[in-house]
XYZ file of C-alpha atoms in Angstrom:
240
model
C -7.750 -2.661 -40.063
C -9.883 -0.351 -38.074
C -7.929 2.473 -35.335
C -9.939 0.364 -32.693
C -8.756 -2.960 -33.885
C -5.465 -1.996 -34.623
C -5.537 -0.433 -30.981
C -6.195 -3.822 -29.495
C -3.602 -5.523 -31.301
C -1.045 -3.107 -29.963
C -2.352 -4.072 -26.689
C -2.349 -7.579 -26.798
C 1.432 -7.657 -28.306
C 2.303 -5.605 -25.388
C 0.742 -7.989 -22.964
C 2.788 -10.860 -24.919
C 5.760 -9.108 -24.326
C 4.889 -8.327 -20.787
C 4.480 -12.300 -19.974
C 7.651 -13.107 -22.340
C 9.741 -10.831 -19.889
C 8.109 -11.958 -16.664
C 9.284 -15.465 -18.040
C 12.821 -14.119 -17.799
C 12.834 -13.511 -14.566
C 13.137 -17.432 -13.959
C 13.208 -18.834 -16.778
C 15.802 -16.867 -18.997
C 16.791 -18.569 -21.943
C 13.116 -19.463 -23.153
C 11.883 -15.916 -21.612
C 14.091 -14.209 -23.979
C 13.455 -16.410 -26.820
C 10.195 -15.974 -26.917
C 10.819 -12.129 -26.402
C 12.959 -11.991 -29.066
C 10.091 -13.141 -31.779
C 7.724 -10.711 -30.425
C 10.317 -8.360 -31.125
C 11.122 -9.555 -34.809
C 7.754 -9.821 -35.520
C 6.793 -6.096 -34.287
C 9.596 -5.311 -36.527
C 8.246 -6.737 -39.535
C 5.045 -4.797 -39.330
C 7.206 -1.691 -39.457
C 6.989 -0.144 -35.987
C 9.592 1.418 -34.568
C 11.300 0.563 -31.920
C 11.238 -2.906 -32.892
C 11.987 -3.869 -29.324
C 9.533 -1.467 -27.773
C 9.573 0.987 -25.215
C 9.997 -1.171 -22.716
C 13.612 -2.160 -23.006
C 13.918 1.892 -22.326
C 11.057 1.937 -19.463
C 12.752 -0.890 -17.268
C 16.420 0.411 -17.934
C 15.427 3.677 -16.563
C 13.926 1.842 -13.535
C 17.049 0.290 -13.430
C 19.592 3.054 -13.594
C 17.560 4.937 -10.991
C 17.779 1.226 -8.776
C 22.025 1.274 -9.300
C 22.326 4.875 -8.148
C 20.523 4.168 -4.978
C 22.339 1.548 -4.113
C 25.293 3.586 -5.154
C 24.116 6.176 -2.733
C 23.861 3.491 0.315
C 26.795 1.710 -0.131
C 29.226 4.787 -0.677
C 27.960 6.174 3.122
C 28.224 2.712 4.342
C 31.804 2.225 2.962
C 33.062 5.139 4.325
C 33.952 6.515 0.077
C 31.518 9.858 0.876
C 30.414 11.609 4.322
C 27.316 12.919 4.660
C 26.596 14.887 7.765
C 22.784 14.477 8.895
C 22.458 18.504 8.721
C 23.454 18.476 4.751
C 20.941 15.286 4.041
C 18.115 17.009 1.551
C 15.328 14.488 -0.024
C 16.178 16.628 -3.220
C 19.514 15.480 -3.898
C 18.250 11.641 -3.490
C 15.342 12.672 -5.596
C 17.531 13.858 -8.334
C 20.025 11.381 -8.056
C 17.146 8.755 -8.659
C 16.248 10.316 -12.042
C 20.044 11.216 -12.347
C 19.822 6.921 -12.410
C 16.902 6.723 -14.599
C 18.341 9.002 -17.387
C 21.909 7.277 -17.132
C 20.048 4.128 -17.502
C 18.564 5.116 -20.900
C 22.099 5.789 -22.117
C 23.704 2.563 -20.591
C 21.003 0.112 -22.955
C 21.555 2.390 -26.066
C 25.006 1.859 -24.772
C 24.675 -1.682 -24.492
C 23.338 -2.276 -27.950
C 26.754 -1.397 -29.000
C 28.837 -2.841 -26.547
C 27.367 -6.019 -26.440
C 27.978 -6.923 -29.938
C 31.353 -8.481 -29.055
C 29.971 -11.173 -27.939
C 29.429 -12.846 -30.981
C 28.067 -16.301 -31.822
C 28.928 -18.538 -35.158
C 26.502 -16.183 -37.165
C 27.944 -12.905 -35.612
C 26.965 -10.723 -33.393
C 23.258 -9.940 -32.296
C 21.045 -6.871 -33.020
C 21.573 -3.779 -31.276
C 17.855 -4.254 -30.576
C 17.938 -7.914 -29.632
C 20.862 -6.615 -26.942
C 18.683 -3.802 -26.054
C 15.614 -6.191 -25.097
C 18.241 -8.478 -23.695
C 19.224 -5.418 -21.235
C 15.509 -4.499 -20.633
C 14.607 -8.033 -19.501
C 18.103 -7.884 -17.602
C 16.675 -4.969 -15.894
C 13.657 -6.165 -14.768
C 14.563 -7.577 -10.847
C 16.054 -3.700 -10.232
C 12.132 -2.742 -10.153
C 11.910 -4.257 -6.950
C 15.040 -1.917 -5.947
C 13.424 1.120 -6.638
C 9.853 0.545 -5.485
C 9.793 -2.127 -3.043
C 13.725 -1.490 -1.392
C 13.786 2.503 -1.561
C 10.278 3.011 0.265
C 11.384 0.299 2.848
C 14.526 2.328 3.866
C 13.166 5.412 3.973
C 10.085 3.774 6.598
C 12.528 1.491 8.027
C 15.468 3.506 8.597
C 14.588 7.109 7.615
C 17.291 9.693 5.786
C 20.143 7.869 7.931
C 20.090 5.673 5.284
C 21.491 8.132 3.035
C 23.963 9.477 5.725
C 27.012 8.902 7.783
C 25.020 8.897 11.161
C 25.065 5.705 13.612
C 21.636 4.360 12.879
C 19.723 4.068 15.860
C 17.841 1.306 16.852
C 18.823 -2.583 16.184
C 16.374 -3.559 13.512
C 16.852 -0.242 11.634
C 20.372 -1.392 11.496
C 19.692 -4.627 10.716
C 17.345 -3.792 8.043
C 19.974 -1.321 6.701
C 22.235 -4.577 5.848
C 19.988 -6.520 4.530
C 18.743 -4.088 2.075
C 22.262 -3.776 0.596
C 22.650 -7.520 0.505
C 19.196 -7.396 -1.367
C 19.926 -5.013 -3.737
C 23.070 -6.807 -4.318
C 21.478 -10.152 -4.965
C 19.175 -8.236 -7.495
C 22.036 -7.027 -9.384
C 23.353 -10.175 -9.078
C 19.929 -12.091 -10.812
C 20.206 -9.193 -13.684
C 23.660 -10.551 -14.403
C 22.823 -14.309 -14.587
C 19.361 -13.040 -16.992
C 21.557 -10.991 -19.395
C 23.933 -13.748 -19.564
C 21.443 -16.060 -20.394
C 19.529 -14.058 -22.399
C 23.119 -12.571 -24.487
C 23.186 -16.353 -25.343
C 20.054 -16.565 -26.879
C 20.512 -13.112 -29.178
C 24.008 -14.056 -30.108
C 23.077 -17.874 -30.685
C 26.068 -18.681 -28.826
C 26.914 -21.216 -26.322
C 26.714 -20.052 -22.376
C 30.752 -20.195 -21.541
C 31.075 -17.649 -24.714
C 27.852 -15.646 -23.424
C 29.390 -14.864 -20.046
C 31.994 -12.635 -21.408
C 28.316 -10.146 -21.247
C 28.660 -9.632 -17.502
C 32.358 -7.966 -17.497
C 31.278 -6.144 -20.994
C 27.754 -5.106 -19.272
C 29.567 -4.045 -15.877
C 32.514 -1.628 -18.057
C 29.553 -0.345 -19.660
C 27.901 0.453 -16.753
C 30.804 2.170 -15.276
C 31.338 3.850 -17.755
C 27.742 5.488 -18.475
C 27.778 6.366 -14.727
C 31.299 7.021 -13.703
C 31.268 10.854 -13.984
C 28.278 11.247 -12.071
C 29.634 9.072 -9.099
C 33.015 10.665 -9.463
C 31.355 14.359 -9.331
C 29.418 13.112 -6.109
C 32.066 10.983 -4.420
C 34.334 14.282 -4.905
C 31.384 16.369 -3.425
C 31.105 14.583 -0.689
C 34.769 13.615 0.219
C 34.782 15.577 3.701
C 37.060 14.177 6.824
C 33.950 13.742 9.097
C 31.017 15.102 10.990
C 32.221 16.512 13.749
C 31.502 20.041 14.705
């Protein structure tokens, strides 16, 4: 096989695997499945990862999507202050590829973790869990580039802060983004359930025990950053 041929059929088993996960977004179980033998047969021909790159791409996306919404609902709840004057686009900047590289480490993570969820042949691949978490991870893109851009037009660096935010549909938007970025979380839990089911070949009641296993993991990956930042920013108030 020609460069130039081979080339092309790198590119149209990336495509494959493109549509495969879009398929998980509403259709899970036959999403995954069909992800899954892209995946094996990649793997056959000897390249490495056998899941692909993006598994690693779209948990990145995602670990930058949970520290944002980290970031909003900490200020919201009240867990850190942060006065208007000591907002700096930096620190949400870094904390956004803070969330990208923690991401990387949660679906390495994961390919470990999730193996105790096992099915009547044992448990899955560390790279079927992987893709499992990469097509989990797919709804957090619209966190990150649809949600983040919206709140900074929308409501501007209060977002970030403990400030009143002016203006009624600045504060309403405000909610709503939370509740949104909540749901999304929410639809990456119900996909990695599903698609845990299909890797492990298990049946769905057995598959759920993924979503407390892929939430510890979670925490875990990203507790010490959260914990260095909650500390950081554990100030009375903004007075004065």
């Amino acid at each position: 096989m020609t460069q130039r041929a081979a080339a092309a059929a790198r590119a149209r088993a990336s495509a494959r695997l493109g549509r495969a996960l879009r398929t998980a977004l509403f259709a899970p179980r036959a999403g995954i499945a069909a992800a899954l033998q892209l995946a094996e047969r990649r793997a056959r021909t000897g390249r490495r990862p056998g899941e692909g790159v993006a598994p690693y791409a779209l948990a990145a996306v995602a670990g930058a999507a949970t520290l944002t919404l980290w970031l909003k609902l900490s200020v919201a709840a009240g867990a850190r202050t942060v006065c208007p004057q000591d907002y700096r686009a930096a620190y949400v900047g870094v904390s956004v590829l803070v969330g990208a590289v923690l991401g990387v480490v949660a679906v390495l993570a994961w390919g470990l973790a999730g193996r105790a969820v096992r099915g009547p042949g044992g448990a899955a691949p560390p790279s079927s869990l992987r893709l499992v978490w990469g097509a989990a991870a797919l709804p957090q893109v619209a966190g990150v580039l649809v949600l983040l851009p919206l709140d900074l037009a929308v409501v501007g660096p209060e977002t970030f802060t403990s400030a009143p935010i002016d203006g009624t549909g600045a504060a309403v938007w405000a909610a709503l983004s939370i509740a949104f970025a909540v749901a999304l979380a929410g639809w990456s839990l119900v996909i990695l359930w599903r698609g845990v089911e299909v890797a492990a070949r298990t049946t769905a009641p057995r598959a759920a025990a993924a979503i407390p296993l892929a939430l510890a993991t979670t925490a875990i990956v990203f507790g010490g950053f959260v914990a260095a930042a909650s500390v950081a920013g554990a100030q009375p108030s903004c007075a004065g």
